[in-house]
XYZ file of C-alpha atoms in Angstrom:
228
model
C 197.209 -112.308 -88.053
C 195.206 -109.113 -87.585
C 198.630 -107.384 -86.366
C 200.573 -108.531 -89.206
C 198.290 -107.117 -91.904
C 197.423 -104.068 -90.208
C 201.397 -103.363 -90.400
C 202.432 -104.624 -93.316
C 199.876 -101.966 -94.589
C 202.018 -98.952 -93.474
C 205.380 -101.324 -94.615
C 204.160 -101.246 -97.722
C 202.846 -97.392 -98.038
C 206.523 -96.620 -96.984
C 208.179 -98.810 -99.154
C 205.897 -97.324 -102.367
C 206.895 -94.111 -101.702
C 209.887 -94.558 -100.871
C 211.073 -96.056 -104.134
C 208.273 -93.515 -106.172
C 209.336 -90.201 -104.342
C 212.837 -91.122 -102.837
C 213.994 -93.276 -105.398
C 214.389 -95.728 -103.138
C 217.496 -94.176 -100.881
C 215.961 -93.819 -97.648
C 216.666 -96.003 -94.629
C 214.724 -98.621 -93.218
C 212.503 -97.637 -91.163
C 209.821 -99.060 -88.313
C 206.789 -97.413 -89.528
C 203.629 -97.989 -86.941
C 200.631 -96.459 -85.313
C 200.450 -94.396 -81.909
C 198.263 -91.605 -80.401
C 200.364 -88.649 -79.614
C 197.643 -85.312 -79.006
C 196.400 -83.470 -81.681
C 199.479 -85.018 -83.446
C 198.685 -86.562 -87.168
C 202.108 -88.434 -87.113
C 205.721 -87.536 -86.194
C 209.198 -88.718 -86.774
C 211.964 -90.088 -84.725
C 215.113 -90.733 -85.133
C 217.399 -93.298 -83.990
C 214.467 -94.833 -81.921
C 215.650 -98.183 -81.946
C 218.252 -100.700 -82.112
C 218.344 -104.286 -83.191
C 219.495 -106.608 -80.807
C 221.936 -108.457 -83.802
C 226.045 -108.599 -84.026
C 225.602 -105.111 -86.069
C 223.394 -103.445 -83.327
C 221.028 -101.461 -86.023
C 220.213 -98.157 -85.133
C 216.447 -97.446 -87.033
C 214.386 -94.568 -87.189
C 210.587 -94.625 -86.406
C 207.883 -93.083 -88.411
C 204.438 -92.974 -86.453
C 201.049 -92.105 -87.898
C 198.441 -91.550 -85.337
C 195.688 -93.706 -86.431
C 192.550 -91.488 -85.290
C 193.241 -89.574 -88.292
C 193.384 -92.112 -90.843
C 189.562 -91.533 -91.703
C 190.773 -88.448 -93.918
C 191.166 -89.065 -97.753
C 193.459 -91.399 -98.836
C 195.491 -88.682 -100.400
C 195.706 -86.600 -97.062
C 196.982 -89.012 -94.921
C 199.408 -90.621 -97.107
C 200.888 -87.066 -97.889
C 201.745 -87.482 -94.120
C 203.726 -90.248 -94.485
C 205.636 -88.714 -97.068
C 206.545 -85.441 -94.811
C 207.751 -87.211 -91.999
C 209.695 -88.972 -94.818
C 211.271 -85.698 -95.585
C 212.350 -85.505 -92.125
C 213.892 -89.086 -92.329
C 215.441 -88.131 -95.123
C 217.099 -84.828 -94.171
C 217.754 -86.971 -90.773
C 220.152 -89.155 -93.201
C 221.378 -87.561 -96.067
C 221.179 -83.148 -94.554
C 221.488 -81.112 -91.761
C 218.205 -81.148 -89.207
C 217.814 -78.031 -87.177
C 217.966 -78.395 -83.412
C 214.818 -78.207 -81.683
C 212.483 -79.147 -84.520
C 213.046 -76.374 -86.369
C 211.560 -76.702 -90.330
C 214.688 -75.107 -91.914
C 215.343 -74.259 -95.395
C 216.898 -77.533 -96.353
C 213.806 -78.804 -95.317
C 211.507 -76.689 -97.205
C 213.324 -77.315 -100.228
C 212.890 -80.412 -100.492
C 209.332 -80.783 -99.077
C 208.532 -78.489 -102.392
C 210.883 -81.309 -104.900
C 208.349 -83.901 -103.114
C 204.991 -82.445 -104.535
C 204.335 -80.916 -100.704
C 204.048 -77.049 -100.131
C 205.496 -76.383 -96.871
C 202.868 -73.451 -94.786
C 203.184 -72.494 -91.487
C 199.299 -71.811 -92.310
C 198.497 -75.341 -94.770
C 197.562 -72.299 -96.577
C 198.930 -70.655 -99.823
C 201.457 -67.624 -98.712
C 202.340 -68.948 -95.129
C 205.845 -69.252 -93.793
C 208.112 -72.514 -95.233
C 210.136 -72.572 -91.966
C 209.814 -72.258 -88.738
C 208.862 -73.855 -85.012
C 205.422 -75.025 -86.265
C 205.307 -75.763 -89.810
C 202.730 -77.941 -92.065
C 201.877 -78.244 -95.833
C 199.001 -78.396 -98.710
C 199.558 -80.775 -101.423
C 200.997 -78.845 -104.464
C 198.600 -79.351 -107.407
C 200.506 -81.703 -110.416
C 203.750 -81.771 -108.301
C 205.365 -85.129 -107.686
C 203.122 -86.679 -104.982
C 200.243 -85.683 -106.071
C 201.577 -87.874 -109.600
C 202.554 -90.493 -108.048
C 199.285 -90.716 -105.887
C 197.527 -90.662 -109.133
C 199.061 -93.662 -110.624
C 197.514 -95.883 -107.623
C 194.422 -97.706 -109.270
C 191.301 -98.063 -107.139
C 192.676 -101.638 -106.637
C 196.009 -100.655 -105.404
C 194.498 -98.106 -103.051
C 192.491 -100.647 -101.685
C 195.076 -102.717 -101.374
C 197.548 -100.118 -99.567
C 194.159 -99.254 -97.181
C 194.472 -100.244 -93.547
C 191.668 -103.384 -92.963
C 190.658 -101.867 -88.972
C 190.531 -97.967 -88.430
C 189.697 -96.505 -85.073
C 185.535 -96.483 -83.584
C 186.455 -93.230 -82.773
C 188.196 -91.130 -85.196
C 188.917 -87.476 -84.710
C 188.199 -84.570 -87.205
C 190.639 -81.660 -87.586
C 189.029 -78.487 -87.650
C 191.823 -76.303 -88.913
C 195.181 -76.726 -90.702
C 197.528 -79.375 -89.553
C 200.532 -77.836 -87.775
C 203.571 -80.008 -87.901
C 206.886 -79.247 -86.048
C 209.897 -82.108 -86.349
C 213.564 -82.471 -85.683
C 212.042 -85.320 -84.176
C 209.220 -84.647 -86.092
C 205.320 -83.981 -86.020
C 202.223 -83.221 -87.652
C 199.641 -81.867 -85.395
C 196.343 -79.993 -85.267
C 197.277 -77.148 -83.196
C 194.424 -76.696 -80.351
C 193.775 -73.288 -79.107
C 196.340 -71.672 -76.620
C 194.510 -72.049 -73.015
C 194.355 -69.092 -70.954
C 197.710 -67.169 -70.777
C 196.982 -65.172 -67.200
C 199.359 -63.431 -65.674
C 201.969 -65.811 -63.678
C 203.473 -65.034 -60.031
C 206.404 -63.791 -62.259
C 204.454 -62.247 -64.991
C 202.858 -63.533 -68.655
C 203.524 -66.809 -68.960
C 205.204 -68.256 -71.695
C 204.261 -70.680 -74.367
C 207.401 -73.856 -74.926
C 206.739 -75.902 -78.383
C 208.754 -79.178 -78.819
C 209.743 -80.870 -81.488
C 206.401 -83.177 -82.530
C 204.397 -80.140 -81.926
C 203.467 -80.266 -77.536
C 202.697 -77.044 -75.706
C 203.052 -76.475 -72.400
C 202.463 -72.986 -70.606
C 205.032 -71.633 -67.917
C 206.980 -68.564 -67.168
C 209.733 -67.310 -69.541
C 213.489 -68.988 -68.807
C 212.096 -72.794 -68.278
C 214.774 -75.035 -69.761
C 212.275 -77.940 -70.825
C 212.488 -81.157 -72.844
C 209.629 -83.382 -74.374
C 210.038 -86.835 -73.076
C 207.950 -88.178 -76.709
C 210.293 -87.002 -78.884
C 213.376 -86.099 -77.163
C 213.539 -82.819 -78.170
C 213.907 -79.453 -76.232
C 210.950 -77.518 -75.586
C 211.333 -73.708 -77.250
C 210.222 -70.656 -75.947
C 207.644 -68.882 -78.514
């Protein structure tokens, strides 16, 4: 019983927004809860596949739950961007690698959410690591406000992690396979038998450290690793 309202929670957050934001023309979608780093959520597509006649093909939409402490507001707002990925996913034309592209941007900004390679005013839109501030009397930030105290209540999860993490800078998110992460300082970049070594970002936002020339690929979101 616990399991079945805990996820009909984030059902029904996707299923709000999805009919507020996206008018109701994205996919269905298994939206659930998994730790993945630093990561505030990512998307995936194509994840899984029903085991009917039809053999359904759904995407997955997972929001890490250690960071569902923040304000209602904030965490919903990353529902709705790995939305944006779903929906380019469907209806546009996704970058390789987990590249934020233009397509992207564009319509993060016709959602209410201000694209910022810092989560700052003035960053980048696109790019390898990408993330967003809420645009002030844009769409989401509407819609949000139409949710009474009752209905936020209602669309809050009942259990929340003992241990819940704070993020002490902007959120970095980087998708194809998507992801919206807290990017943690670089560790030590010595020099390598071969010379600096080389920092590889995949698509829901993982680093990994090596020389320059590695051909890598992320084995959480299926994406290839790209030399920064």
């Amino acid at each position: 019983m616990i399991t079945t309202i805990q996820f009909k929670t984030l059902d029904d957050l996707y299923q709000f927004y999805n009919d507020a934001i996206f008018n109701g023309e994205l996919s269905e979608c298994i939206v659930n809860m998994s730790r993945h780093g630093g990561a505030f959520g990512f998307f995936a597509a194509n994840r899984w596949r029903g085991d009917g006649q039809e053999k359904k093909v759904v995407h997955e939409i997972s929001i890490n739950p250690d960071f569902m402490n923040r304000e209602d507001r904030d965490w919903h707002s990353t529902l709705v961007h790995e939305m944006c990925h779903l929906w380019q996913e469907d209806f546009g034309r996704p970058s390789r690698g987990g590249y934020h592209n233009s397509q992207w941007a564009d319509k993060m900004i016709q959602v209410g959410l201000m694209p910022s390679d810092t989560g700052e005013a003035g960053g980048k839109r696109t790019g390898q690591s990408v993330t967003h501030y809420i645009i002030p009397g844009g769409k989401f930030e509407q819609v949000f406000n139409t949710l009474s105290r009752e209905d936020l209540q209602n669309l809050r999860l009942r259990y929340k992690p003992t241990l819940a993490a704070v993020p002490t800078r902007p959120i970095r998110i980087a998708e194809g396979d998507g992801d919206e992460t807290e990017e943690p300082g670089d560790p030590d970049e010595g020099e390598s038998k071969s010379g600096k070594r080389k920092k590889y970002t995949c698509g829901c936002g993982c680093n990994v450290w090596g020389k320059s020339g590695l051909v890598l690929r992320c084995g959480l979101c299926d994406t290839d690793f790209t030399e920064q």
